[in-house]
Short mmCIF file of C-alpha atoms and ligand atoms in Angstrom, two decimals:
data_model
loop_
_atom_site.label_atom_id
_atom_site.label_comp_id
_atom_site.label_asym_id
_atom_site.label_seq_id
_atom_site.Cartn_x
_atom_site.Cartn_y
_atom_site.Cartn_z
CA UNK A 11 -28.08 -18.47 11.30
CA UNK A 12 -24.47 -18.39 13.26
CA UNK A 13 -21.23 -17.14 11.82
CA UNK A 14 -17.77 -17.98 13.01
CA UNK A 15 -16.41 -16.13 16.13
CA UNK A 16 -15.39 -13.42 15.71
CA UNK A 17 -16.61 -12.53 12.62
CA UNK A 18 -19.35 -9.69 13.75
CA UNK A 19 -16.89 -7.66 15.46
CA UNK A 20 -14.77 -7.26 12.40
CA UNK A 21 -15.38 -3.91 11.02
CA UNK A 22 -16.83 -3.62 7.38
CA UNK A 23 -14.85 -1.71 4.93
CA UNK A 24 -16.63 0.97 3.80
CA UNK A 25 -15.43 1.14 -0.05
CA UNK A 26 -19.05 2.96 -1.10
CA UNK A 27 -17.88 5.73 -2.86
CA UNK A 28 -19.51 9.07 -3.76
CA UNK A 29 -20.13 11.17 -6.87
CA UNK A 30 -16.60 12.59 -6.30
CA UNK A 31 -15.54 15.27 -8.77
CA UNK A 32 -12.11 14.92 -7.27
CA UNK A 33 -10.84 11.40 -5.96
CA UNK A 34 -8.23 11.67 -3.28
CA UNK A 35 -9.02 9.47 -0.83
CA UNK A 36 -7.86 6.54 -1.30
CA UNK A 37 -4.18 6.81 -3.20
CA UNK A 38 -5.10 5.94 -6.64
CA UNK A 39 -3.20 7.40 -9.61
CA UNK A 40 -5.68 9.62 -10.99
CA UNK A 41 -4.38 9.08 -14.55
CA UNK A 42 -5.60 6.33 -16.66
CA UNK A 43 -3.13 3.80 -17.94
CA UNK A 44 -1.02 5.54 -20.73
CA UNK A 45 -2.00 5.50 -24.15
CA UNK A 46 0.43 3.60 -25.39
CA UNK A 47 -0.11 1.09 -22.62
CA UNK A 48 -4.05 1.35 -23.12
CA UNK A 49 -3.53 0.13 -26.58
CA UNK A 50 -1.41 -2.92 -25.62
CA UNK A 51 -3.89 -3.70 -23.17
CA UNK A 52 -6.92 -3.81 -24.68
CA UNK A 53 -5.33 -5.29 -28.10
CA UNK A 54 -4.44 -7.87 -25.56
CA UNK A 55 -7.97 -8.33 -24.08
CA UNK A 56 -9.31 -9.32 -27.50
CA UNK A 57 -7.47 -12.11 -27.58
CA UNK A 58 -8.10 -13.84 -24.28
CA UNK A 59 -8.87 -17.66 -24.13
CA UNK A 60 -11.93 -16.58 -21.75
CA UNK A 61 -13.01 -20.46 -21.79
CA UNK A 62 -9.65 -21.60 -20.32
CA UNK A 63 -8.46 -21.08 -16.14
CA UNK A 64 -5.85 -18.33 -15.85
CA UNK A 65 -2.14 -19.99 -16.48
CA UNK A 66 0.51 -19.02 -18.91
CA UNK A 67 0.07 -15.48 -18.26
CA UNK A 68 1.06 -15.90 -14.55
CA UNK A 69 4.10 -17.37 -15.58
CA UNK A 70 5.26 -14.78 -17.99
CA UNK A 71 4.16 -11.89 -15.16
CA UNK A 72 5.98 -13.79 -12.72
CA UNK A 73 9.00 -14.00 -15.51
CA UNK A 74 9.18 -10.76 -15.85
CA UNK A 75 9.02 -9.90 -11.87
CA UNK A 76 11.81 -12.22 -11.20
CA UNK A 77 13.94 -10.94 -14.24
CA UNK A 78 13.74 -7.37 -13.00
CA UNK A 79 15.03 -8.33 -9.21
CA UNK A 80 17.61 -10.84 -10.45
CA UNK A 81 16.04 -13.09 -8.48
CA UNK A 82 13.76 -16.87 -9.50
CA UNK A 83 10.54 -17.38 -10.44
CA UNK A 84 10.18 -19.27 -7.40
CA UNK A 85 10.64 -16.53 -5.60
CA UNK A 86 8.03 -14.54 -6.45
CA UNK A 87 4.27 -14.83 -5.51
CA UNK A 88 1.77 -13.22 -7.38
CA UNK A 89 -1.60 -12.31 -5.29
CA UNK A 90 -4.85 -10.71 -6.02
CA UNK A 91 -3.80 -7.21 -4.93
CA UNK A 92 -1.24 -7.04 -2.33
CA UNK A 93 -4.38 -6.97 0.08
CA UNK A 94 -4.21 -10.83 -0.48
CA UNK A 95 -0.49 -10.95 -0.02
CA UNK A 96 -0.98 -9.66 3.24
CA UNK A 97 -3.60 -11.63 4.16
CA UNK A 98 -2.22 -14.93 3.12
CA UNK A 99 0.97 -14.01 5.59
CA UNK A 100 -0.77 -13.63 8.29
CA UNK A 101 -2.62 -16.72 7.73
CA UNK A 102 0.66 -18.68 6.93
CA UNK A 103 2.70 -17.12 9.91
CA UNK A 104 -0.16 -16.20 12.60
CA UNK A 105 -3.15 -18.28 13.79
CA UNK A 106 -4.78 -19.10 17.30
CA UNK A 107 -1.78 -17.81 20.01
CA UNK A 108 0.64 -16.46 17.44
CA UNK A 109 1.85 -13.22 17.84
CA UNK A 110 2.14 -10.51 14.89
CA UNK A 111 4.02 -7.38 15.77
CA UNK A 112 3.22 -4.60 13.67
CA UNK A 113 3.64 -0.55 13.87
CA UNK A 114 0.33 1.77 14.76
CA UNK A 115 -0.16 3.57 13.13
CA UNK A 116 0.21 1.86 9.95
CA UNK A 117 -2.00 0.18 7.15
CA UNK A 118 -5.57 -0.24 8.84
CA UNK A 119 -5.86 -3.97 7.42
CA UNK A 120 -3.22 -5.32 8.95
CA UNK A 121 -5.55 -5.47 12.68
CA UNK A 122 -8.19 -6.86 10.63
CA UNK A 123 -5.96 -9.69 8.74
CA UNK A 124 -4.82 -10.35 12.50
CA UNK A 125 -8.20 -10.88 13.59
CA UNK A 126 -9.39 -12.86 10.50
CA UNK A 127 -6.83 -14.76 11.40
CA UNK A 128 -7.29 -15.60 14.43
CA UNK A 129 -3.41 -13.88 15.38
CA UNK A 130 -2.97 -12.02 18.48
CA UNK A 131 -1.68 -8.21 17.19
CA UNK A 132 1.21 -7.03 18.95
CA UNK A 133 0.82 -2.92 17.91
CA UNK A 134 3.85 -1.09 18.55
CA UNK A 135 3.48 2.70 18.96
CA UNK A 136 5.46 5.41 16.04
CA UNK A 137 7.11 7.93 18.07
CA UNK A 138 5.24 11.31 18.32
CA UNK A 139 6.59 12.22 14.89
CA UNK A 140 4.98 9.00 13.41
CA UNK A 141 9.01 7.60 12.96
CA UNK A 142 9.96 4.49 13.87
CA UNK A 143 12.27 2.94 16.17
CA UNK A 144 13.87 0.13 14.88
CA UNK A 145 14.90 -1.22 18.87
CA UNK A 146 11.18 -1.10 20.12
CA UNK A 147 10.29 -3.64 16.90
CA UNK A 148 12.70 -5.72 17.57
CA UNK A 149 11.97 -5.98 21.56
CA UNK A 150 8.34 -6.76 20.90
CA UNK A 151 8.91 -9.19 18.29
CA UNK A 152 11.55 -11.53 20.56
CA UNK A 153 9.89 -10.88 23.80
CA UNK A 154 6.31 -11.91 22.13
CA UNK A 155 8.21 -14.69 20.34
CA UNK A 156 6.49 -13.22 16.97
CA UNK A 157 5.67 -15.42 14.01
CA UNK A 158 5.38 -12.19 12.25
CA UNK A 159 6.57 -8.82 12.22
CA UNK A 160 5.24 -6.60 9.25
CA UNK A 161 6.35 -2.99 8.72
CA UNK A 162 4.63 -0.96 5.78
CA UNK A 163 7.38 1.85 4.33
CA UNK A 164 7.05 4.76 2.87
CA UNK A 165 4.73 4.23 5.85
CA UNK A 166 0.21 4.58 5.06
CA UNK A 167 -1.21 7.11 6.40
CA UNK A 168 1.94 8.87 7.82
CA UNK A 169 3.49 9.24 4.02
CA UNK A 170 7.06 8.53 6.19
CA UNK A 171 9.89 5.97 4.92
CA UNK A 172 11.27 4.10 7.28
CA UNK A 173 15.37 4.58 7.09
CA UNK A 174 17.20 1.09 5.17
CA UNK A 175 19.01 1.08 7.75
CA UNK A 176 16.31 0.21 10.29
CA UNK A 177 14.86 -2.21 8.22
CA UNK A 178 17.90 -4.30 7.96
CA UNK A 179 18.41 -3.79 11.82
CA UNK A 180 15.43 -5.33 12.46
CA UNK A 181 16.00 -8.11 9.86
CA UNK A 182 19.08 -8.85 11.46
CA UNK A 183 18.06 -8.80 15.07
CA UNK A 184 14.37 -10.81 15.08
CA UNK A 185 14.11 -14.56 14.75
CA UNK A 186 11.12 -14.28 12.72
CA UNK A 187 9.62 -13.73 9.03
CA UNK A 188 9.89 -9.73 7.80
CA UNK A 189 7.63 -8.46 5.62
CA UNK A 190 8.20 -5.20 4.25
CA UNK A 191 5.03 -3.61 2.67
CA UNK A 192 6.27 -1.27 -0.22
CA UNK A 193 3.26 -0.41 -1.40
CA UNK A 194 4.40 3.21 -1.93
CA UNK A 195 8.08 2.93 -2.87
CA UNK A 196 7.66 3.92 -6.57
CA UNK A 197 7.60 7.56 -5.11
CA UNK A 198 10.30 7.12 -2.70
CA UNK A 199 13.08 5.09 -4.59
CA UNK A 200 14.68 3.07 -1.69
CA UNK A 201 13.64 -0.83 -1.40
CA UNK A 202 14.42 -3.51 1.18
CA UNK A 203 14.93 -5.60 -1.76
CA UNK A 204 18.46 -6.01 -1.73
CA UNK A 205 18.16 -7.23 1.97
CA UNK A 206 16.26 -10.74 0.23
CA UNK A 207 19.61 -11.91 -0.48
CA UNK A 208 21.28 -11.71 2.85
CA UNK A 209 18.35 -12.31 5.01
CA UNK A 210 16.28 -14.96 4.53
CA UNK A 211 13.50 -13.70 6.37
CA UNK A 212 12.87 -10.81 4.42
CA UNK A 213 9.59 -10.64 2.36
CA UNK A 214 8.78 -7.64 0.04
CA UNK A 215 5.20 -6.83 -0.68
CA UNK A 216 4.46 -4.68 -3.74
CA UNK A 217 1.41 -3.55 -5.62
CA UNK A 218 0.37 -2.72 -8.85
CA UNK A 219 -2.63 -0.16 -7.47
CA UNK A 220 -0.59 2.74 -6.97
CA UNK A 221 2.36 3.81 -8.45
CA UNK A 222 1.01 1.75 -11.58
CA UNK A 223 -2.28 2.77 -11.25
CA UNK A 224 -3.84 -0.40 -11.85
CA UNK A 225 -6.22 -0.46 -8.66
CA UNK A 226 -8.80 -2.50 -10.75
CA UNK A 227 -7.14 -5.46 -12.31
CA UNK A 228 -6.21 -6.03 -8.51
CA UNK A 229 -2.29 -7.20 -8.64
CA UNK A 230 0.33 -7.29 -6.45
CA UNK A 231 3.35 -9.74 -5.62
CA UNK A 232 5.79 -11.17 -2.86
CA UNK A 233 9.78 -11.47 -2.93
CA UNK A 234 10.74 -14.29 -0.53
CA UNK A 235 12.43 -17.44 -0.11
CA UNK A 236 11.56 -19.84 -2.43
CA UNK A 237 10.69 -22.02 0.95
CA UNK A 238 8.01 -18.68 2.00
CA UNK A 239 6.78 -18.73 -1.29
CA UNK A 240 5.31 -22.42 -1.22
CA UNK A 241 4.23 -22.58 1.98
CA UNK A 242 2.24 -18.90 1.35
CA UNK A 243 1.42 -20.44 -1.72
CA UNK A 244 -0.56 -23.02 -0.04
CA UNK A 245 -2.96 -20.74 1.87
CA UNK A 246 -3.75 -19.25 -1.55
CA UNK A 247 -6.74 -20.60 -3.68
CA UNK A 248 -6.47 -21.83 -7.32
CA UNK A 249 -6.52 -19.60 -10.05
CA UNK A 250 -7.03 -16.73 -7.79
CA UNK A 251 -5.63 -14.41 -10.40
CA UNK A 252 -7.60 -14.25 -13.38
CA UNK A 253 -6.50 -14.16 -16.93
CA UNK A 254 -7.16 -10.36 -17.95
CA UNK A 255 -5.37 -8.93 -14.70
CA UNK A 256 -2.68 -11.31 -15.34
CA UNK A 257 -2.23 -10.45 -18.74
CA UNK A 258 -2.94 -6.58 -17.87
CA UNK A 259 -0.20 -6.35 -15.31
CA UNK A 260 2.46 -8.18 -17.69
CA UNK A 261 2.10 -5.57 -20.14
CA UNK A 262 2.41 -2.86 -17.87
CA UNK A 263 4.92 -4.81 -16.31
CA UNK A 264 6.92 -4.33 -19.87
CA UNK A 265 6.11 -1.38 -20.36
CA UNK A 266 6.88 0.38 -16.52
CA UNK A 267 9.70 2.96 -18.39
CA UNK A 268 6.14 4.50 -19.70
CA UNK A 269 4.84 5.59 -16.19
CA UNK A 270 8.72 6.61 -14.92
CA UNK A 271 7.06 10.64 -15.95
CA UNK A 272 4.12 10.30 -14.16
CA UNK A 273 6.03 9.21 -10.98
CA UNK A 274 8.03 12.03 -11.62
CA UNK A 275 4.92 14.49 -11.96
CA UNK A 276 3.37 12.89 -8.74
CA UNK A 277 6.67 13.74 -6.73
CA UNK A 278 7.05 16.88 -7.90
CA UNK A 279 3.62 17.32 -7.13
CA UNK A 280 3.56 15.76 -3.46
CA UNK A 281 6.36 18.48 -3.03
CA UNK A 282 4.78 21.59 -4.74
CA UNK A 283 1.62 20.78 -2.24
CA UNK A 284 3.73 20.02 1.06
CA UNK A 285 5.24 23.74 0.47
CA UNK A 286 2.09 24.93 -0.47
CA UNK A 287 0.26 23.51 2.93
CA UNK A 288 2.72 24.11 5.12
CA UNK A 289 2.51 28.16 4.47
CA UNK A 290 -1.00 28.19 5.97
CA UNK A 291 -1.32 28.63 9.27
CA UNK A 292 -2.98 26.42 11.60
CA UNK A 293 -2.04 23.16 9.72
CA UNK A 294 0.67 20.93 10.36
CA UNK A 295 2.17 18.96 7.40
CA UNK A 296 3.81 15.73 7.92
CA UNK A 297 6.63 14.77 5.25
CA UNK A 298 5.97 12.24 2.93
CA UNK A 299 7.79 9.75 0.30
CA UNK A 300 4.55 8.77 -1.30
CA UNK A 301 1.50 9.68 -3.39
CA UNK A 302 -0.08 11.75 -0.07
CA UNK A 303 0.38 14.26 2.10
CA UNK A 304 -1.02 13.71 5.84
CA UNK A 305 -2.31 17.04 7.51
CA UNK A 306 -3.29 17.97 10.87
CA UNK A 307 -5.81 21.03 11.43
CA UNK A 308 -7.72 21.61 14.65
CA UNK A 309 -11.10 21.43 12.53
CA UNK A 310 -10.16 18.74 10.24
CA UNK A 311 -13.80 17.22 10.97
CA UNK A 312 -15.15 20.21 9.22
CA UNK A 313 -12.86 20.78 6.39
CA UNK A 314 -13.50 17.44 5.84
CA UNK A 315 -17.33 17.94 5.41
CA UNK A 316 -17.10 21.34 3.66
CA UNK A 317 -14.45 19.43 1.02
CA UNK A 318 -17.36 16.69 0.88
CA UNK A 319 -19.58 19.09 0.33
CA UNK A 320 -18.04 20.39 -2.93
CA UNK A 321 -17.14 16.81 -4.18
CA UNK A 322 -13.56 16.96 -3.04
CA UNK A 323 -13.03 13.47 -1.47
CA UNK A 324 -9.79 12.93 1.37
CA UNK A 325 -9.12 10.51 3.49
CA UNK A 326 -10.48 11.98 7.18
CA UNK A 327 -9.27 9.93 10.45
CA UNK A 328 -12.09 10.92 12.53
CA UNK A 329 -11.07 10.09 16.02
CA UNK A 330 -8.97 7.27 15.21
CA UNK A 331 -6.02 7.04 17.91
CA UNK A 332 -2.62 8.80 17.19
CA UNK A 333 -4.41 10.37 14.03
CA UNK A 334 -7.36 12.48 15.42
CA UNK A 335 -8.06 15.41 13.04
CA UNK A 336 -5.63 14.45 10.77
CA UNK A 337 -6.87 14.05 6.93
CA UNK A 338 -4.48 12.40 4.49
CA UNK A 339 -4.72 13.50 0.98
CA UNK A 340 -4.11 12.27 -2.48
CA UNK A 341 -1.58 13.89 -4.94
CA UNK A 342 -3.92 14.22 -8.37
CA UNK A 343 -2.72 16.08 -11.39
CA UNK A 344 -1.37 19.73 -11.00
CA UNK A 345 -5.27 21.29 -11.94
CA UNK A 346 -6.82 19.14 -9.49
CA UNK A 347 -4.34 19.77 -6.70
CA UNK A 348 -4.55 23.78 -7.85
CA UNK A 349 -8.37 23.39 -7.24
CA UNK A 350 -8.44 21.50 -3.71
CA UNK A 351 -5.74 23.55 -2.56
CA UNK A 352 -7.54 26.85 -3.24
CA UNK A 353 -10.35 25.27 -1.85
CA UNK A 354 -8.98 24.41 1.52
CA UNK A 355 -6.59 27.33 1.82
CA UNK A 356 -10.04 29.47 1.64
CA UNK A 357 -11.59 27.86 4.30
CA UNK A 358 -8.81 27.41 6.44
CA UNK A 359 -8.03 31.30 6.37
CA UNK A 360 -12.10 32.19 7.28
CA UNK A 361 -11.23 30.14 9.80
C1 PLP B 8 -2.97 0.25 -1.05
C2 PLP B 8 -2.16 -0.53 -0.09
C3 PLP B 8 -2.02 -1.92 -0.19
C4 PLP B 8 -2.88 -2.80 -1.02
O1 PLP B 8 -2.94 -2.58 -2.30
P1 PLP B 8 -3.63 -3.61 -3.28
O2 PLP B 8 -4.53 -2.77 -4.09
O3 PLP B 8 -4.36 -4.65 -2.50
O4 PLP B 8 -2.51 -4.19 -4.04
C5 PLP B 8 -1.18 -2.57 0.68
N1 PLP B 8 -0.51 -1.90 1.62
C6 PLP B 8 -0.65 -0.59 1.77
C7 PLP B 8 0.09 0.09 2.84
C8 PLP B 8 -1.47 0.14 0.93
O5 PLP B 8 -1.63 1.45 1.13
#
């Protein structure tokens, strides 16, 4: 058998999870939807035409999306996770000698959506404190003549927003689409969205996996141009929603004012922790305006394994560049961050 080009030097990713007693390793609420919300939901489920291709519901999700940002229907895209969102930019924008300028480092799919793509990825380095300069973006994106420039904020794995400000600077100053990946913005507050209506090369990605904590039904959505919209549309397949995500997201859609507390908790949370790690010595904390905290601790590698060990599951870098023994961690609830935390503190002061 052959595959297409390419295709064996794309790296797999490794989603096999563990026995975990405590998930924080890949930004998940750990909360189940609220009980109010549960109820809705699965009332909901019972009544699903299962027989029928997904439809109506899109419509009403979409509906309510558009209502929300005071913008049209057509100006929202709904995708299967924001993970296809992504994707089905960098098909629409990139392909075979098309630049896409993005920041390192950032979101780890966006080298592989380049590649599946066939896009040439233009990386452009954070400064040492993982912030970004708005000028550097901008240069690489007009003197690569991008298709695409893509700039995730609050920033994954750095936790770091990216000032307004900057955004719209670069809006203004490139000639090409924007997208803005705010897959973490519930915890941070400040969206690009009012930029959609002065720039028309502004896209906003958003997810229903985090902040929402609706990683399984697999939502997430674009803001664009109604023009963006069909033409990303096209690269998407039919019915590639189905009905009980789309009718899953709509109601927690509705019912969003029920998760404003546990946004709350998770901030207060992210903060109580940052304090809390940043008293040990020996690790660095980075700030963050999301669900996570990144770390750096000369023997991240083995705090890593020893967390492992006890079923406590982060997010470890490895080697990768710009992030070597760094570890990014989850916020969870205030008992599991009380039991990680005494955890690591312990084997951080043994040394
Ligand atoms: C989690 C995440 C996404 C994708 O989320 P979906 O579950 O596919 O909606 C996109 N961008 C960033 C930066 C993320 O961390």
């Amino acid at each position: 058998m052959t595959y297409r080009v390419g295709l064996n030097e794309l790296p797999t990713y490794d989603v096999s999870e563990k026995d975990w007693d405590i998930k924080l390793n890949a930004n998940e609420s750990n909360l189940t939807l609220p009980p109010l919300v549960e109820e809705r939901v699965l009332n909901r489920l019972a009544r699903i035409a299962f027989n029928r291709y997904p439809d109506t519901e899109s419509d009403d999700l979409k509906e309510l999306i558009a209502q929300n940002f005071k913008v049209s229907i057509e100006n929202v895209l709904l995708g299967n996770g924001s993970s296809e969102i992504l994707e089905k930019l960098f098909f629409a924008f990139g392909g075979p000698s098309r630049n896409i300028v993005f920041p390192v480092p950032s979101f780890s799919m966006y080298k592989i959506y380049a590649k599946i793509s066939e896009s040439t990825a233009i990386p452009v380095e954070l400064e040492t404190d993982y912030t970004l300069d708005p000028e550097k973006i901008v240069r690489a994106a007009n003197e690569n003549d991008a298709k695409l420039v893509v700039v995730c904020t609050p920033n994954n794995p750095t936790g770091n927003a990216v000032p307004l400000t900057s955004i719209e600077y670069i809006a203004k100053n490139i000639q090409c689409p924007f997208a803005v990946d705010e897959a973490y913005v519930e915890f941070h507050g400040l969206s690009a969205v009012n930029l959609l209506e002065r720039y028309p090369n502004v896209i906003i990605a958003r997810t229903f996996s985090k902040a929402y904590g609706l990683a399984a039904a697999r939502i997430g959505y674009m803001l664009a141009s109604k023009e963006t919209i069909q033409m990303v549309s096209k690269a998407c397949m039919p019915y590639h929603i189905n009905t009980m995500s789309l009718a899953t997201a709509a109601i927690v859609y509705q019912m969003r004012d029920e998760f404003v507390p546990r946004i709350q908790m998770y901030v207060a949370e992210r903060k109580r922790m940052a304090e809390e790690l940043a008293k040990i010595a020996g690790i660095t904390v980075y700030p963050s305006d999301t669900n996570f905290i990144l770390i750096k601790y000369a023997k991240a590698k083995e705090l890593n394994e020893y967390l492992e060990n006890l079923k406590i599951g982060v997010r470890s870098f490895g080697d990768a560049p710009r992030l070597e023994n760094c570890l990014r961690i989850t916020v969870g609830t205030r008992a599991e961050n009380d039991t990680w935390f005494k955890v690591l503190k312990g084997f951080v002061e043994r040394g």
